[in-house]
Short mmCIF file of C-alpha atoms and ligand atoms in Angstrom, two decimals:
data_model
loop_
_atom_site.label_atom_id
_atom_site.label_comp_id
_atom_site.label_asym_id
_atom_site.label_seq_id
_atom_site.Cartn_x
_atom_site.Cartn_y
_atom_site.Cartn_z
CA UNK F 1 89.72 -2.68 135.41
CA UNK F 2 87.14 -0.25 137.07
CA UNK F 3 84.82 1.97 135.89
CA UNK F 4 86.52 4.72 135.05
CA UNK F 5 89.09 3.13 133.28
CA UNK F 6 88.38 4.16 129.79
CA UNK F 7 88.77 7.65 131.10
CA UNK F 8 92.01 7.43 132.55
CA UNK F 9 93.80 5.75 129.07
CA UNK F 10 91.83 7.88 126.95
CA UNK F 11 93.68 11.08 128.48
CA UNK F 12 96.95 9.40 128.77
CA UNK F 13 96.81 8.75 124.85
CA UNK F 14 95.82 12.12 124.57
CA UNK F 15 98.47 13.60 126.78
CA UNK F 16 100.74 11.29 124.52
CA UNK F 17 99.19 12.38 121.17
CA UNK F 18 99.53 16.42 122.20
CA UNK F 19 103.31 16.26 123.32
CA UNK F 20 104.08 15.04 119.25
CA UNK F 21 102.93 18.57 119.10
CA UNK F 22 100.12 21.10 117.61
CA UNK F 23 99.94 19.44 114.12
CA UNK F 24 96.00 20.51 113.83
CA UNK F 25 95.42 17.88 111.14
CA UNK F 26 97.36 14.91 113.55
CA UNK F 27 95.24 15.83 116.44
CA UNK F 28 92.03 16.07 114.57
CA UNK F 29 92.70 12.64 113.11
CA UNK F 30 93.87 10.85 115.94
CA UNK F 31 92.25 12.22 118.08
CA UNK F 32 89.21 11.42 116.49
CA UNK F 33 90.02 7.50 116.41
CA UNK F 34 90.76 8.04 120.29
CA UNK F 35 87.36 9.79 120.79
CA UNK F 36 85.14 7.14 118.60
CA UNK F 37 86.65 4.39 121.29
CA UNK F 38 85.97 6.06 124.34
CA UNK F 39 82.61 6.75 123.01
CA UNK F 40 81.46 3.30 122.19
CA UNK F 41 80.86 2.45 125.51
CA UNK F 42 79.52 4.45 128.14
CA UNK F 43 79.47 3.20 130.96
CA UNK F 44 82.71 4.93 132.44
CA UNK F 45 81.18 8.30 132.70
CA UNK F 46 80.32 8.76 136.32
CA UNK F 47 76.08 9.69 137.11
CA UNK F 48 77.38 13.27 138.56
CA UNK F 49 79.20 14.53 135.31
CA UNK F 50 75.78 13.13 133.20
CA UNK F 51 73.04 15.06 135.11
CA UNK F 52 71.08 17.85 133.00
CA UNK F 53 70.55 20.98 134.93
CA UNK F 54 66.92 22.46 135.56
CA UNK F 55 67.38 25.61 133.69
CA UNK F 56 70.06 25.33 131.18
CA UNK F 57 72.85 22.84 129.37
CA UNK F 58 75.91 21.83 131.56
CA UNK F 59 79.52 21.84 130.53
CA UNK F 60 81.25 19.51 133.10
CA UNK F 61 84.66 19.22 133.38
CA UNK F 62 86.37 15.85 133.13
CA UNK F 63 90.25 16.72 132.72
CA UNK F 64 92.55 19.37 131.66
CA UNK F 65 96.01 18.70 131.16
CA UNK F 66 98.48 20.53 133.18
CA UNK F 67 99.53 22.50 130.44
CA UNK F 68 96.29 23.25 129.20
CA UNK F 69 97.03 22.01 125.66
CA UNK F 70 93.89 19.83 125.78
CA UNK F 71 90.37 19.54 127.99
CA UNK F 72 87.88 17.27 128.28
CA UNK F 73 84.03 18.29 129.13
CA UNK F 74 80.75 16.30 129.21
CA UNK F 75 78.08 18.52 127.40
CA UNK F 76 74.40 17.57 129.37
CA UNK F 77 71.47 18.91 127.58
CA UNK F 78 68.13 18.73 129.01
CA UNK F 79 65.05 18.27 126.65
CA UNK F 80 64.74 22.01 125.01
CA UNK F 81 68.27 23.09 125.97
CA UNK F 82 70.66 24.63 123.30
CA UNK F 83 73.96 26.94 123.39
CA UNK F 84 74.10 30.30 121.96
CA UNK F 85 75.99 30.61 118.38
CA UNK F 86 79.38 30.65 119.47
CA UNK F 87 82.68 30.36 118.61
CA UNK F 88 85.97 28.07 120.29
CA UNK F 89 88.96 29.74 118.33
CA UNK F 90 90.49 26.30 118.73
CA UNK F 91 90.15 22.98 117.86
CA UNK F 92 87.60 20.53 119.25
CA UNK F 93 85.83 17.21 118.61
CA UNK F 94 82.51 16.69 120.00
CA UNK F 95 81.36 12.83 120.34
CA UNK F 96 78.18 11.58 120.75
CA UNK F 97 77.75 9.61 123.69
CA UNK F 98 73.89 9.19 124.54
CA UNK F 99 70.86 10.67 122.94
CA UNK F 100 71.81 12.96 119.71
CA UNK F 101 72.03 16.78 119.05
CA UNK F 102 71.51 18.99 116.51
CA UNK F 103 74.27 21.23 115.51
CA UNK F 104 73.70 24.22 113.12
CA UNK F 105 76.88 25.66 111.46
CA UNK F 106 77.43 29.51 110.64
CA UNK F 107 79.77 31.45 108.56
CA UNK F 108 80.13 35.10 109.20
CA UNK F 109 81.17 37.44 106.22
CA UNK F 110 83.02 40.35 106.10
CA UNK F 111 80.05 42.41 107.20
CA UNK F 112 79.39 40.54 110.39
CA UNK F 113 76.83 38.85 109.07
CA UNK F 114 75.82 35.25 110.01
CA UNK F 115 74.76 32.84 107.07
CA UNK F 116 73.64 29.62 108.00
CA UNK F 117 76.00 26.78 106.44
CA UNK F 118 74.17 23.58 107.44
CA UNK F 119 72.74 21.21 109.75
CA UNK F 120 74.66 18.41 111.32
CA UNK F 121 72.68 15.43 113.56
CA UNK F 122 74.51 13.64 115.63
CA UNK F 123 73.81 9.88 117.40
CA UNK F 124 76.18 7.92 119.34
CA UNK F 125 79.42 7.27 118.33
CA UNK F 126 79.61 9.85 115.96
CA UNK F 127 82.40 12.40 115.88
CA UNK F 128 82.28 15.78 114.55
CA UNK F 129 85.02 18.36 114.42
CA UNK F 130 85.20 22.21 114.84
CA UNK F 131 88.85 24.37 114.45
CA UNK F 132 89.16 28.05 113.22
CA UNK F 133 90.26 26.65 109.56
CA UNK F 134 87.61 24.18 109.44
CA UNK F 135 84.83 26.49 110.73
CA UNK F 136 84.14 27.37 113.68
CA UNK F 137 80.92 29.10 114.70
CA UNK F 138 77.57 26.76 115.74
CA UNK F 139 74.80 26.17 117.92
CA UNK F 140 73.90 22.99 119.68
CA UNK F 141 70.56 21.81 120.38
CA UNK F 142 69.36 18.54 122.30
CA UNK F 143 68.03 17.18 119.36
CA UNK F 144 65.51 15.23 121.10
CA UNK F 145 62.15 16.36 123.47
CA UNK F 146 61.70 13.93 126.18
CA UNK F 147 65.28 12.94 127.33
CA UNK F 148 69.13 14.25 127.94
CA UNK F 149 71.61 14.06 125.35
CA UNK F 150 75.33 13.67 125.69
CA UNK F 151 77.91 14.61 124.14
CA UNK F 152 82.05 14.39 125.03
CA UNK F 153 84.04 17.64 123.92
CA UNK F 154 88.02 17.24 123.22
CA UNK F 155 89.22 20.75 122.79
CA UNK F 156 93.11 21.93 122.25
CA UNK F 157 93.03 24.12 125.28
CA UNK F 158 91.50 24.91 129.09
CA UNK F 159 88.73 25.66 126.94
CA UNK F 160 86.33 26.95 129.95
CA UNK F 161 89.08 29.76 129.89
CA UNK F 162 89.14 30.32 126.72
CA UNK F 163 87.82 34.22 125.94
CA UNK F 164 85.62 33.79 122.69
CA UNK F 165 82.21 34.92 121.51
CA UNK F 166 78.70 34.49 121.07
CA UNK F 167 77.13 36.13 118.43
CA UNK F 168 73.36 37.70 117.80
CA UNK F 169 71.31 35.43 115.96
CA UNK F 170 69.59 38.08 114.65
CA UNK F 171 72.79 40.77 113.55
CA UNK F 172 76.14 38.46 114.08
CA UNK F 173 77.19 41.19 116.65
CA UNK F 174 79.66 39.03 118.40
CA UNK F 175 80.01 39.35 122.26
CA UNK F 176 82.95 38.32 124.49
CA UNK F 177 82.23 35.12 126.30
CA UNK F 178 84.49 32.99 128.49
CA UNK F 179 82.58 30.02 129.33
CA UNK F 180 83.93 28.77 132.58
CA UNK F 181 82.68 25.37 133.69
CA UNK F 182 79.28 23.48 135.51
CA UNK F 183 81.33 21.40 138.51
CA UNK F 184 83.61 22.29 140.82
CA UNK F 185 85.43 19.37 140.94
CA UNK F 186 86.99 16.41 138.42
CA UNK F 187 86.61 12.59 138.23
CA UNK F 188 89.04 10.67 140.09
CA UNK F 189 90.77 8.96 137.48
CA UNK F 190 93.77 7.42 139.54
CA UNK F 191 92.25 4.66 142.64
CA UNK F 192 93.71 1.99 141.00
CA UNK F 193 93.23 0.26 144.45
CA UNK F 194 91.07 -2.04 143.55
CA UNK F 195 92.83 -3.60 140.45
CA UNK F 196 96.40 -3.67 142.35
CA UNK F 197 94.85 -5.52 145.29
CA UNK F 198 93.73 -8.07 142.82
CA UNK F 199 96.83 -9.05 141.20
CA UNK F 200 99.12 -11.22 142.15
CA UNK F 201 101.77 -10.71 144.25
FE1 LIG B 1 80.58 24.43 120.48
#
């Protein structure tokens, strides 16, 4: 077993869990049990996808299925760093892998206006979900100042290409966003060189 192992069956079971199909309450529950696993170790996320940037939070890319029915992105955030309130229009869970972050959950009325619903910490391990029936709309903060935090994102689509919104803090006015991603290229999930050269023949 290398590395990255822990990656690679993590999105097979996902790929598995997906094709029973979009049953949001299924995918939210297994797919949390899937998530809390991968998360209880670390040590399979490679150094380049856990790097904060100098200026703002990074979104890296660690899979998307070939259909785009699910993604998978490391969130980096720098001491200080935070999102925008913003929305995903689909479902995600967000597990904590190192450090912890503070998420603050809005509600917008019929008015446009953004009430504040709650705070949510969250250390390693945890697992904390967002969908469009569940609610939807947060921002994410490193919740501590003198070290990255990390956090793993399942979402049910590409969700870099996903065209949402950020919203005013101030008035709710919601803006169109597509996030896009930090890296330009994925993990390699599939040398399993080392671990076939090691059995026997
Ligand atoms: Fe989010």
């Amino acid at each position: 077993m290398s590395a990255i192992t822990p990656l690679r069956d993590f999105v097979a079971d996902i790929t598995r869990l997906v094709s029973l199909g979009p049953n949001e309450d299924n995918l939210l529950a297994e797919g949390k049990t899937l998530l809390e696993r991968l998360i209880a170790d670390d040590a399979w996320l490679p150094d380049a996808y856990a790097e904060p940037g100098p200026d703002s939070y990074r979104q890296n890319l660690l899979w998307c299925d070939p259909l785009e029915r699910f993604s998978l992105v490391s969130f980096v955030w720098g001491p200080g760093q935070t999102t925008p309130v913003h929305d995903h229009t689909v479902w995600g869970l967000i597990g904590m892998l190192r450090g912890s972050e503070t998420g603050e959950n809005f509600s917008v009325a019929v008015d446009g206006t953004l009430t504040k619903t709650g705070d949510e910490v969250l250390t390693p391990g945890m697992v904390s979900a967002v969908s469009p029936t569940l609610g939807d709309i947060h921002k994410v903060s490193n919740a501590l100042v003198d070290r990255p935090s990390i956090s793993i994102h399942l979402y049910g689509a590409n969700i870099g290409a996903v065209r949402r919104h950020v919203f005013d803090a101030e008035t709710g006015a919601p803006k169109d966003f597509v996030s896009g991603y930090s890296n330009e290229s994925v993990p390699n999930l599939f040398d399993r060189s080392t671990e076939i050269r090691n059995e026997a023949c």
